[in-house]
Amino acid sequence: MAFQPVDYYNIYEQLTSEEKLVRESVADFVDNEVLPVIEHHYQAGTFPMDLVGKMAELGLFGITLPQEYGCAGANYVSYGLAMQELERGDSGVRSFASVQSSLVMFPIYTYGTEEIRKKWLPKLAAGSAIGCFGLTEPDFGSNPSGMITNAKDIDGGYLLNGAKMWITNGSLADVAVVWAKYEGEVHGFLVEKGMKGFSAPEMKGKHSLRASVTSELIFQDVEIPKENKLDVKGLKGPLSCLTQARYGIAWGAIGSAIGTYQSSLDYAKSRIQFEKPIAGFQLVQEKLVWMLNEITKGQLICMQLGHLKDSGKMNPNQVSLAKRNNVDIAIQCARIARDIHGANGILDEYPIMRHSANLESVRTYEGTHDIHTLILGADITGIQAFK
Ligand code: TGC
Ligand code: FAD
């Protein structure tokens, strides 16, 4: 069945023609190309690689970067709308695009030399190269400043040692943006597939984000050429990339919530119990209204965040509020949707359990729910409560 946009406050009416086009074309792509195959991939634990070229054709990789590098040069509202629609399909598909765009192309564009930009950005935009972002380590997740992975000077470059864990697209990647300590500070390095001493085994056994590849990255005396070091020093390097990606996740979570809401509304109208559709019972209506209410608030948060970002006035703490809120309400929507679907809610015929399980990762990655609480707490009180 064709998807009906959920837009209770007529937000889409106010979009520019370009923003409308982006949202509608990604929505069509999700309806026609993602939803028909995603359950199969989810069950098989595989990423739908066939979608990469199609996402590239839609301009979804590095969508906000300049056209001279093969990118779409779109604004951040368009980026957000694209992430919303992709995650209505599946969080793993949105993850693929987020990592490629915000965590790989953004740092290459922002901190790479012109030579490095020209080498990687057109290929990443076209989907002929895939990237990943290595920050988290087995013993350093929420606190990346403690990382052990390190780089030392050698003739003509750097020697990289250490390991990363939980890296989206790691085993697929042609280039990894890896954060490592160098001279006591965090620096970024581009590690290329095939470099001696670099391996990226896939992690198995996930109950969440099954249609996404997650990997370890292992570096044993990997020689990195000088030009592959990014021009940024300190944790603000990776955190600036995370701000971009968290922005996309805030929008994406709304897409996931729309997916479970829409399925619930359709189901409630057609499922008959006690001789009437369950949508006619007050308790079910309350659940549907709660979902719509929270989705609408989340949409308004994202639109305002997008306008702030497009006008250069957004601060990273505002992204924390949006990521924290929207992922949280999306999880609650999935939970409520499971109730509304009764036993059918556990079947792969409906998207509910897939969204629900995916969101458990989304709540943890890019800063856990509680880390974003602490970021906001520190911002409003002026007192850090991390340590
Ligand atoms: P702190 O002292 O607060 O900051 C260090 C420097 O960074 C600057 N900064 C930021 N810059 C840009 N954007 C942000 N969001 C920033 N937040 C902070 C800050 O101004 C400072 O700059 P300077 O010039 O003074 O040096 O750093 P801290 O060590 O106290 O850490 C704070 C904390 C805990 C909030 C931070 O470490 C954090 O966010 N931890 C969470 C880790 C995390 O999010 N990891 C994500 C890994 S990647 C991932 O999950 C990808 S999933 C992808 C997918 O599949 O979609
Ligand atoms: P921990 O940091 O060990 O946290 C455990 C618990 O303790 C959490 O509830 C946390 O909120 C809490 N906690 C921690 N510190 C505090 C504190 N100071 N005060 C109060 N509570 C605290 N990372 C990458 O670098 N690149 C990727 O591409 C990537 N993709 C991922 C894909 C998936 C599917 C998943 C699940 C994770 C991915 N990650 C990636 C890793 C992710 O960013 C981390 O899992 C996340 O940052 C949390 O780290 P952790 O799992 O080590 O949890």
Short mmCIF file of C-alpha atoms and ligand atoms in Angstrom, two decimals:
data_model
loop_
_atom_site.label_atom_id
_atom_site.label_comp_id
_atom_site.label_asym_id
_atom_site.label_seq_id
_atom_site.Cartn_x
_atom_site.Cartn_y
_atom_site.Cartn_z
CA MET A 1 0.00 0.00 0.00
CA ALA A 2 1.34 3.49 -0.88
CA PHE A 3 2.61 5.34 2.14
CA GLN A 4 0.59 8.36 3.30
CA PRO A 5 2.80 11.11 4.74
CA VAL A 6 2.25 11.84 8.42
CA ASP A 7 2.17 15.63 8.58
CA TYR A 8 -0.48 16.74 11.08
CA TYR A 9 0.78 20.34 11.27
CA ASN A 10 1.19 20.78 7.49
CA ILE A 11 4.93 21.18 7.88
CA TYR A 12 5.62 19.87 4.40
CA GLU A 13 3.61 22.71 2.87
CA GLN A 14 6.29 25.10 4.04
CA LEU A 15 9.17 23.21 2.45
CA THR A 16 10.98 24.70 -0.53
CA SER A 17 10.49 22.96 -3.86
CA GLU A 18 13.92 21.35 -3.52
CA GLU A 19 13.17 20.08 -0.01
CA LYS A 20 9.82 18.67 -1.21
CA LEU A 21 11.53 16.94 -4.11
CA VAL A 22 14.14 15.36 -1.84
CA ARG A 23 11.55 14.09 0.64
CA GLU A 24 9.23 12.74 -2.02
CA SER A 25 11.94 11.03 -4.05
CA VAL A 26 13.46 9.36 -0.99
CA ALA A 27 9.97 8.34 0.20
CA ASP A 28 9.32 6.71 -3.21
CA PHE A 29 12.69 4.98 -3.05
CA VAL A 30 11.88 3.60 0.41
CA ASP A 31 8.42 2.40 -0.64
CA ASN A 32 9.57 0.80 -3.89
CA GLU A 33 13.13 -0.36 -3.21
CA VAL A 34 13.75 -0.63 0.54
CA LEU A 35 10.55 -1.97 2.09
CA PRO A 36 10.15 -4.87 -0.36
CA VAL A 37 13.60 -6.31 0.50
CA ILE A 38 14.43 -5.18 4.00
CA GLU A 39 12.82 -7.95 6.03
CA HIS A 40 14.67 -10.56 4.02
CA HIS A 41 18.00 -8.81 4.68
CA TYR A 42 17.14 -8.27 8.32
CA GLN A 43 16.44 -11.97 8.84
CA ALA A 44 19.55 -12.95 6.88
CA GLY A 45 21.72 -10.44 8.75
CA THR A 46 22.93 -8.81 5.53
CA PHE A 47 23.09 -5.24 4.27
CA PRO A 48 21.19 -4.70 0.98
CA MET A 49 24.21 -3.76 -1.16
CA ASP A 50 22.00 -3.36 -4.26
CA LEU A 51 20.63 -0.17 -2.71
CA VAL A 52 24.01 1.60 -2.58
CA GLY A 53 24.09 2.63 -6.26
CA LYS A 54 20.45 3.75 -6.08
CA MET A 55 21.09 5.86 -2.99
CA ALA A 56 24.06 7.42 -4.78
CA GLU A 57 21.87 8.22 -7.81
CA LEU A 58 19.48 10.01 -5.46
CA GLY A 59 22.41 12.11 -4.25
CA LEU A 60 22.11 10.84 -0.69
CA PHE A 61 25.84 10.53 0.04
CA GLY A 62 27.40 13.79 1.18
CA ILE A 63 24.12 15.45 0.20
CA THR A 64 25.08 18.85 1.71
CA LEU A 65 28.61 18.94 0.22
CA PRO A 66 29.48 20.98 -2.88
CA GLN A 67 28.67 19.83 -6.40
CA GLU A 68 32.30 20.17 -7.50
CA TYR A 69 32.98 16.90 -5.61
CA GLY A 70 30.02 15.12 -7.18
CA CYS A 71 27.68 15.91 -4.27
CA ALA A 72 24.18 17.44 -4.31
CA GLY A 73 24.93 20.73 -2.51
CA ALA A 74 21.55 20.53 -0.74
CA ASN A 75 20.67 22.22 2.56
CA TYR A 76 20.41 20.57 5.98
CA VAL A 77 16.60 20.46 6.02
CA SER A 78 16.82 18.33 2.86
CA TYR A 79 19.45 16.13 4.51
CA GLY A 80 17.19 15.68 7.53
CA LEU A 81 14.13 14.84 5.44
CA ALA A 82 16.15 12.28 3.50
CA MET A 83 17.28 10.63 6.75
CA GLN A 84 13.70 10.63 8.06
CA GLU A 85 12.45 8.79 4.99
CA LEU A 86 15.36 6.33 4.94
CA GLU A 87 14.82 5.38 8.56
CA ARG A 88 11.11 4.91 7.92
CA GLY A 89 12.50 2.05 5.85
CA ASP A 90 15.14 0.80 8.27
CA SER A 91 17.62 2.27 10.76
CA GLY A 92 20.42 0.22 9.15
CA VAL A 93 19.83 1.81 5.75
CA ARG A 94 19.82 5.27 7.34
CA SER A 95 22.97 4.33 9.27
CA PHE A 96 24.76 3.46 6.04
CA ALA A 97 23.96 6.88 4.57
CA SER A 98 24.71 8.74 7.85
CA VAL A 99 28.12 7.16 8.24
CA GLN A 100 29.06 7.71 4.60
CA SER A 101 27.90 11.34 4.65
CA SER A 102 28.42 12.73 8.14
CA LEU A 103 31.19 10.58 9.54
CA VAL A 104 33.34 10.01 6.44
CA MET A 105 32.69 12.61 3.73
CA PHE A 106 32.21 15.47 6.22
CA PRO A 107 35.64 15.03 7.92
CA ILE A 108 37.36 14.43 4.57
CA TYR A 109 35.80 17.63 3.24
CA THR A 110 36.34 19.66 6.41
CA TYR A 111 39.78 18.44 7.53
CA GLY A 112 41.32 16.86 4.41
CA THR A 113 43.69 18.46 1.90
CA GLU A 114 42.36 19.34 -1.56
CA GLU A 115 44.20 16.29 -2.91
CA ILE A 116 42.49 14.00 -0.40
CA ARG A 117 39.08 15.55 -1.09
CA LYS A 118 39.49 14.98 -4.82
CA LYS A 119 40.73 11.43 -4.26
CA TRP A 120 37.82 10.30 -2.10
CA LEU A 121 34.73 12.54 -2.27
CA PRO A 122 33.60 11.81 -5.86
CA LYS A 123 33.93 8.05 -5.31
CA LEU A 124 32.13 8.17 -1.97
CA ALA A 125 29.36 10.32 -3.49
CA ALA A 126 28.95 7.82 -6.34
CA GLY A 127 28.86 4.86 -3.93
CA SER A 128 31.84 3.29 -5.72
CA ALA A 129 33.76 3.64 -2.45
CA ILE A 130 32.40 3.01 1.04
CA GLY A 131 33.66 4.58 4.25
CA CYS A 132 33.51 3.94 7.99
CA PHE A 133 34.32 5.90 11.16
CA GLY A 134 36.37 4.39 13.96
CA LEU A 135 36.11 6.13 17.31
CA THR A 136 34.78 3.57 19.81
CA GLU A 137 37.17 1.04 21.36
CA PRO A 138 36.41 -2.06 23.42
CA ASP A 139 37.18 -0.17 26.66
CA PHE A 140 36.27 3.38 25.58
CA GLY A 141 32.73 4.00 24.37
CA SER A 142 31.08 6.99 26.04
CA ASN A 143 34.51 8.30 27.00
CA PRO A 144 36.50 8.28 23.76
CA SER A 145 39.13 10.63 25.23
CA GLY A 146 40.69 7.59 26.94
CA MET A 147 41.37 5.79 23.64
CA ILE A 148 44.42 3.55 23.36
CA THR A 149 44.79 3.42 19.56
CA ASN A 150 47.87 5.49 18.77
CA ALA A 151 50.05 6.78 15.96
CA LYS A 152 53.79 7.41 16.01
CA ASP A 153 56.09 9.17 13.54
CA ILE A 154 57.98 7.06 11.01
CA ASP A 155 59.80 8.07 7.84
CA GLY A 156 57.22 9.50 5.40
CA GLY A 157 54.22 9.05 7.71
CA TYR A 158 52.83 7.37 10.81
CA LEU A 159 52.68 3.92 12.37
CA LEU A 160 49.19 3.06 13.64
CA ASN A 161 48.42 0.47 16.35
CA GLY A 162 45.26 -0.39 18.25
CA ALA A 163 41.70 -1.61 17.75
CA LYS A 164 38.20 -0.19 17.28
CA MET A 165 34.92 -1.94 17.93
CA TRP A 166 31.27 -1.59 16.86
CA ILE A 167 32.16 0.09 13.58
CA THR A 168 29.27 0.45 11.10
CA ASN A 169 30.32 -0.56 7.55
CA GLY A 170 33.80 -1.53 8.82
CA SER A 171 34.16 -4.73 6.76
CA LEU A 172 32.69 -3.05 3.66
CA ALA A 173 34.82 0.06 3.81
CA ASP A 174 37.43 1.16 1.28
CA VAL A 175 38.46 3.95 3.63
CA ALA A 176 38.24 4.23 7.41
CA VAL A 177 38.36 7.56 9.24
CA VAL A 178 40.23 6.45 12.36
CA TRP A 179 40.77 8.54 15.48
CA ALA A 180 44.00 7.85 17.37
CA LYS A 181 46.27 9.49 19.92
CA TYR A 182 49.27 11.21 18.39
CA GLU A 183 51.62 13.25 20.55
CA GLY A 184 49.07 13.01 23.40
CA GLU A 185 46.11 14.43 21.42
CA VAL A 186 43.32 12.85 19.34
CA HIS A 187 43.99 13.06 15.57
CA GLY A 188 42.22 11.62 12.51
CA PHE A 189 43.85 9.29 9.96
CA LEU A 190 42.55 7.75 6.75
CA VAL A 191 43.25 4.02 6.72
CA GLU A 192 42.71 2.38 3.35
CA LYS A 193 41.51 -1.14 2.61
CA GLY A 194 44.47 -3.38 1.80
CA MET A 195 47.01 -1.47 3.88
CA LYS A 196 49.35 -4.02 5.47
CA GLY A 197 48.42 -4.79 9.08
CA PHE A 198 44.81 -3.55 8.75
CA SER A 199 41.87 -5.95 9.07
CA ALA A 200 38.14 -5.46 9.68
CA PRO A 201 36.35 -8.63 10.81
CA GLU A 202 32.57 -8.46 10.96
CA MET A 203 30.87 -8.74 14.36
CA LYS A 204 28.08 -11.33 14.45
CA GLY A 205 25.27 -12.18 16.85
CA LYS A 206 23.38 -8.86 16.82
CA HIS A 207 19.67 -8.84 17.65
CA SER A 208 19.49 -5.22 16.47
CA LEU A 209 20.49 -3.41 13.24
CA ARG A 210 20.71 -6.76 11.53
CA ALA A 211 20.53 -5.19 8.07
CA SER A 212 23.75 -3.29 8.78
CA VAL A 213 27.36 -4.46 8.88
CA THR A 214 29.15 -3.86 12.20
CA SER A 215 32.84 -4.64 12.55
CA GLU A 216 36.02 -4.49 14.54
CA LEU A 217 38.96 -2.59 13.08
CA ILE A 218 42.40 -3.95 13.94
CA PHE A 219 45.64 -2.04 13.30
CA GLN A 220 48.97 -3.82 13.70
CA ASP A 221 51.86 -1.57 12.66
CA VAL A 222 49.85 -0.04 9.80
CA GLU A 223 51.93 2.49 7.86
CA ILE A 224 49.89 5.57 7.04
CA PRO A 225 51.25 8.09 4.50
CA LYS A 226 51.64 11.71 5.67
CA GLU A 227 48.86 13.01 3.42
CA ASN A 228 46.33 10.68 5.10
CA LYS A 229 46.39 12.64 8.37
CA LEU A 230 43.45 15.02 8.82
CA ASP A 231 44.06 18.61 9.83
CA VAL A 232 42.32 18.74 13.21
CA LYS A 233 43.57 18.19 16.76
CA GLY A 234 41.65 17.14 19.88
CA LEU A 235 38.29 15.52 20.57
CA LYS A 236 36.51 18.35 18.77
CA GLY A 237 37.54 16.59 15.51
CA PRO A 238 35.40 13.47 16.00
CA LEU A 239 32.76 15.35 18.04
CA SER A 240 32.19 17.80 15.17
CA CYS A 241 31.44 14.81 12.91
CA LEU A 242 29.13 13.37 15.55
CA THR A 243 27.15 16.61 15.63
CA GLN A 244 26.45 16.14 11.91
CA ALA A 245 25.43 12.52 12.30
CA ARG A 246 23.37 13.05 15.46
CA TYR A 247 21.46 15.74 13.58
CA GLY A 248 20.53 13.13 10.94
CA ILE A 249 19.60 10.58 13.60
CA ALA A 250 17.20 13.03 15.26
CA TRP A 251 15.32 13.20 11.95
CA GLY A 252 15.72 9.50 11.27
CA ALA A 253 14.11 8.49 14.55
CA ILE A 254 10.97 10.38 13.50
CA GLY A 255 10.91 8.26 10.34
CA SER A 256 11.03 5.09 12.41
CA ALA A 257 8.20 6.37 14.62
CA ILE A 258 6.16 7.26 11.52
CA GLY A 259 6.69 3.69 10.28
CA THR A 260 5.30 2.12 13.44
CA TYR A 261 2.51 4.71 13.77
CA GLN A 262 1.32 4.30 10.20
CA SER A 263 1.29 0.53 10.52
CA SER A 264 -0.66 0.83 13.81
CA LEU A 265 -3.25 3.18 12.33
CA ASP A 266 -3.84 0.93 9.31
CA TYR A 267 -4.00 -2.16 11.50
CA ALA A 268 -6.34 -0.62 14.07
CA LYS A 269 -8.78 0.45 11.34
CA SER A 270 -8.94 -3.02 9.80
CA ARG A 271 -8.67 -5.33 12.82
CA ILE A 272 -12.15 -6.27 14.08
CA GLN A 273 -12.72 -7.34 17.69
CA PHE A 274 -16.00 -7.27 19.60
CA GLU A 275 -17.66 -6.58 16.22
CA LYS A 276 -15.94 -3.29 15.50
CA PRO A 277 -12.52 -2.05 14.38
CA ILE A 278 -10.18 -1.81 17.36
CA ALA A 279 -9.56 1.82 16.23
CA GLY A 280 -13.04 2.49 17.62
CA PHE A 281 -12.04 1.73 21.22
CA GLN A 282 -11.00 4.68 23.39
CA LEU A 283 -7.91 2.94 24.74
CA VAL A 284 -6.59 2.29 21.22
CA GLN A 285 -7.38 5.85 20.14
CA GLU A 286 -5.41 7.17 23.12
CA LYS A 287 -2.39 5.13 21.99
CA LEU A 288 -2.62 6.38 18.40
CA VAL A 289 -3.05 9.98 19.54
CA TRP A 290 -0.03 9.70 21.85
CA MET A 291 2.09 8.50 18.94
CA LEU A 292 0.90 11.24 16.58
CA ASN A 293 1.35 13.87 19.27
CA GLU A 294 4.96 12.88 19.97
CA ILE A 295 5.79 12.49 16.27
CA THR A 296 4.45 15.98 15.60
CA LYS A 297 6.54 17.49 18.42
CA GLY A 298 9.59 15.62 17.11
CA GLN A 299 8.97 16.93 13.59
CA LEU A 300 8.73 20.50 14.88
CA ILE A 301 11.96 20.11 16.86
CA CYS A 302 13.71 18.83 13.73
CA MET A 303 12.39 21.54 11.42
CA GLN A 304 13.53 24.28 13.77
CA LEU A 305 16.87 22.52 14.28
CA GLY A 306 17.27 22.31 10.50
CA HIS A 307 16.54 26.00 10.08
CA LEU A 308 19.05 26.83 12.83
CA LYS A 309 21.64 24.64 11.13
CA ASP A 310 20.99 26.10 7.69
CA SER A 311 21.39 29.61 9.08
CA GLY A 312 24.62 28.68 10.92
CA LYS A 313 23.03 29.30 14.34
CA MET A 314 22.67 25.75 15.66
CA ASN A 315 24.74 24.63 18.64
CA PRO A 316 25.62 20.97 19.33
CA ASN A 317 23.64 20.89 22.60
CA GLN A 318 20.47 21.54 20.62
CA VAL A 319 21.26 18.40 18.61
CA SER A 320 21.60 16.44 21.85
CA LEU A 321 18.07 17.46 22.86
CA ALA A 322 16.67 16.39 19.48
CA LYS A 323 18.53 13.04 19.33
CA ARG A 324 17.66 12.23 22.94
CA ASN A 325 13.97 13.11 22.63
CA ASN A 326 13.26 11.70 19.21
CA VAL A 327 14.94 8.33 19.71
CA ASP A 328 13.19 7.99 23.05
CA ILE A 329 9.73 8.68 21.64
CA ALA A 330 10.41 6.42 18.65
CA ILE A 331 11.16 3.55 21.04
CA GLN A 332 7.95 4.25 22.94
CA CYS A 333 6.01 4.37 19.65
CA ALA A 334 7.41 0.97 18.68
CA ARG A 335 6.41 -0.43 22.09
CA ILE A 336 2.85 0.93 21.78
CA ALA A 337 2.64 -0.28 18.17
CA ARG A 338 3.46 -3.80 19.38
CA ASP A 339 0.47 -3.65 21.72
CA ILE A 340 -1.88 -2.37 19.03
CA HIS A 341 -0.88 -5.14 16.61
CA GLY A 342 -1.53 -7.87 19.19
CA ALA A 343 0.12 -11.17 18.26
CA ASN A 344 0.63 -9.94 14.69
CA GLY A 345 3.03 -7.37 16.10
CA ILE A 346 5.73 -10.01 16.46
CA LEU A 347 5.56 -11.13 12.83
CA ASP A 348 7.94 -10.04 10.06
CA GLU A 349 4.86 -9.10 8.00
CA TYR A 350 4.81 -5.88 10.06
CA PRO A 351 7.82 -3.61 10.67
CA ILE A 352 7.31 -3.29 14.42
CA MET A 353 9.85 -5.66 15.98
CA ARG A 354 12.51 -4.67 13.42
CA HIS A 355 12.12 -0.97 14.24
CA SER A 356 11.92 -1.72 17.94
CA ALA A 357 15.12 -3.79 17.96
CA ASN A 358 16.96 -1.32 15.69
CA LEU A 359 16.14 1.59 17.97
CA GLU A 360 17.92 -0.12 20.85
CA SER A 361 21.19 0.49 18.95
CA VAL A 362 20.17 3.98 17.92
CA ARG A 363 19.57 4.81 21.59
CA THR A 364 23.13 3.71 22.39
CA TYR A 365 25.21 4.89 19.46
CA GLU A 366 26.27 8.47 18.72
CA GLY A 367 26.09 9.20 22.46
CA THR A 368 23.78 7.18 24.70
CA HIS A 369 20.48 8.63 25.93
CA ASP A 370 22.13 9.32 29.30
CA ILE A 371 25.24 10.94 27.80
CA HIS A 372 22.95 13.39 25.97
CA THR A 373 21.15 14.02 29.26
CA LEU A 374 24.51 14.91 30.80
CA ILE A 375 25.49 17.12 27.85
CA LEU A 376 22.24 19.05 28.31
CA GLY A 377 22.60 19.05 32.10
CA ALA A 378 26.08 20.55 31.81
CA ASP A 379 24.81 23.14 29.34
CA ILE A 380 21.95 24.43 31.49
CA THR A 381 23.69 24.26 34.88
CA GLY A 382 27.25 25.00 33.84
CA ILE A 383 28.32 21.99 35.94
CA GLN A 384 29.70 18.85 34.25
CA ALA A 385 28.41 15.61 35.79
CA PHE A 386 30.34 13.14 33.60
CA LYS A 387 32.98 12.38 36.23
P1 TGC B 1 34.70 18.07 26.04
O1 TGC B 1 35.79 18.61 26.94
O2 TGC B 1 33.28 18.36 26.37
O3 TGC B 1 35.00 18.56 24.55
C1 TGC B 1 36.25 18.39 23.92
C2 TGC B 1 36.33 19.41 22.79
O4 TGC B 1 35.33 19.11 21.81
C3 TGC B 1 34.42 20.25 21.66
N1 TGC B 1 33.06 19.66 21.51
C4 TGC B 1 32.43 19.61 20.34
N2 TGC B 1 32.73 20.07 19.13
C5 TGC B 1 31.85 19.84 18.15
N3 TGC B 1 30.69 19.18 18.33
C6 TGC B 1 30.35 18.70 19.54
N4 TGC B 1 29.22 18.01 19.70
C7 TGC B 1 31.23 18.92 20.62
N5 TGC B 1 31.20 18.57 21.92
C8 TGC B 1 32.35 19.05 22.46
C9 TGC B 1 34.58 21.03 22.95
O5 TGC B 1 34.24 22.37 22.77
C10 TGC B 1 36.06 20.84 23.22
O6 TGC B 1 36.77 21.70 22.32
P2 TGC B 1 38.17 22.36 22.74
O7 TGC B 1 38.51 23.28 21.62
O8 TGC B 1 37.92 23.05 24.05
O9 TGC B 1 39.13 21.22 22.88
O10 TGC B 1 34.96 16.50 25.90
P3 TGC B 1 34.81 15.34 26.97
O11 TGC B 1 36.02 14.48 26.91
O12 TGC B 1 34.41 15.90 28.31
O13 TGC B 1 33.62 14.47 26.34
C11 TGC B 1 32.35 14.87 26.41
C12 TGC B 1 31.38 13.75 25.95
C13 TGC B 1 31.24 12.66 26.99
C14 TGC B 1 30.05 14.44 25.78
C15 TGC B 1 31.84 13.14 24.61
O14 TGC B 1 32.98 12.39 24.76
C16 TGC B 1 30.78 12.30 23.97
O15 TGC B 1 29.94 12.81 23.24
N6 TGC B 1 30.77 10.94 24.20
C17 TGC B 1 29.90 10.04 23.48
C18 TGC B 1 30.73 9.25 22.49
C19 TGC B 1 29.98 9.02 21.21
O16 TGC B 1 29.02 9.65 20.88
N7 TGC B 1 30.50 8.12 20.41
C20 TGC B 1 29.94 7.85 19.14
C21 TGC B 1 30.84 6.97 18.31
S1 TGC B 1 30.46 6.99 16.59
C22 TGC B 1 29.02 6.19 16.44
O17 TGC B 1 28.38 5.80 17.37
C23 TGC B 1 28.54 5.99 15.07
S2 TGC B 1 27.11 5.08 14.90
C24 TGC B 1 26.83 5.43 13.27
C25 TGC B 1 25.66 4.80 12.64
O18 TGC B 1 25.68 3.58 12.40
O19 TGC B 1 24.70 5.56 12.30
P1 FAD B 2 29.45 2.53 27.76
O1 FAD B 2 30.15 3.81 27.50
O2 FAD B 2 30.21 1.46 28.44
O3 FAD B 2 28.13 2.85 28.58
C1 FAD B 2 27.38 1.85 29.28
C2 FAD B 2 26.30 2.54 30.10
O4 FAD B 2 26.91 3.41 31.06
C3 FAD B 2 25.38 3.42 29.25
O5 FAD B 2 24.07 3.34 29.75
C4 FAD B 2 25.92 4.82 29.48
O6 FAD B 2 24.94 5.84 29.31
C5 FAD B 2 26.39 4.72 30.92
N1 FAD B 2 27.43 5.71 31.22
C6 FAD B 2 28.67 5.81 30.69
N2 FAD B 2 29.31 6.86 31.21
C7 FAD B 2 28.46 7.48 32.06
C8 FAD B 2 28.53 8.63 32.88
N3 FAD B 2 29.60 9.41 32.91
N4 FAD B 2 27.45 8.94 33.66
C9 FAD B 2 26.33 8.18 33.61
N5 FAD B 2 26.20 7.08 32.84
C10 FAD B 2 27.24 6.73 32.07
N6 FAD B 2 31.15 3.61 17.24
C11 FAD B 2 31.99 4.14 16.30
O7 FAD B 2 33.02 4.71 16.62
N7 FAD B 2 31.68 4.03 14.96
C12 FAD B 2 30.57 3.40 14.52
O8 FAD B 2 30.33 3.34 13.31
C13 FAD B 2 29.70 2.81 15.47
N8 FAD B 2 28.59 2.11 15.06
C14 FAD B 2 27.86 1.42 15.99
C15 FAD B 2 26.86 0.55 15.55
C16 FAD B 2 26.11 -0.17 16.49
C17 FAD B 2 25.10 -1.16 16.01
C18 FAD B 2 26.34 0.02 17.89
C19 FAD B 2 25.50 -0.72 18.89
C20 FAD B 2 27.33 0.87 18.32
C21 FAD B 2 28.12 1.57 17.38
N9 FAD B 2 29.19 2.38 17.79
C22 FAD B 2 30.03 2.94 16.85
C23 FAD B 2 29.56 2.44 19.21
C24 FAD B 2 28.71 3.40 20.03
O9 FAD B 2 28.99 4.73 19.71
C25 FAD B 2 28.96 3.10 21.51
O10 FAD B 2 28.38 1.83 21.78
C26 FAD B 2 28.41 4.17 22.42
O11 FAD B 2 29.15 5.36 22.30
C27 FAD B 2 28.37 3.73 23.91
O12 FAD B 2 29.57 3.14 24.29
P2 FAD B 2 29.56 1.71 25.04
O13 FAD B 2 28.73 0.78 24.26
O14 FAD B 2 30.98 1.36 25.27
O15 FAD B 2 28.83 1.97 26.39
#
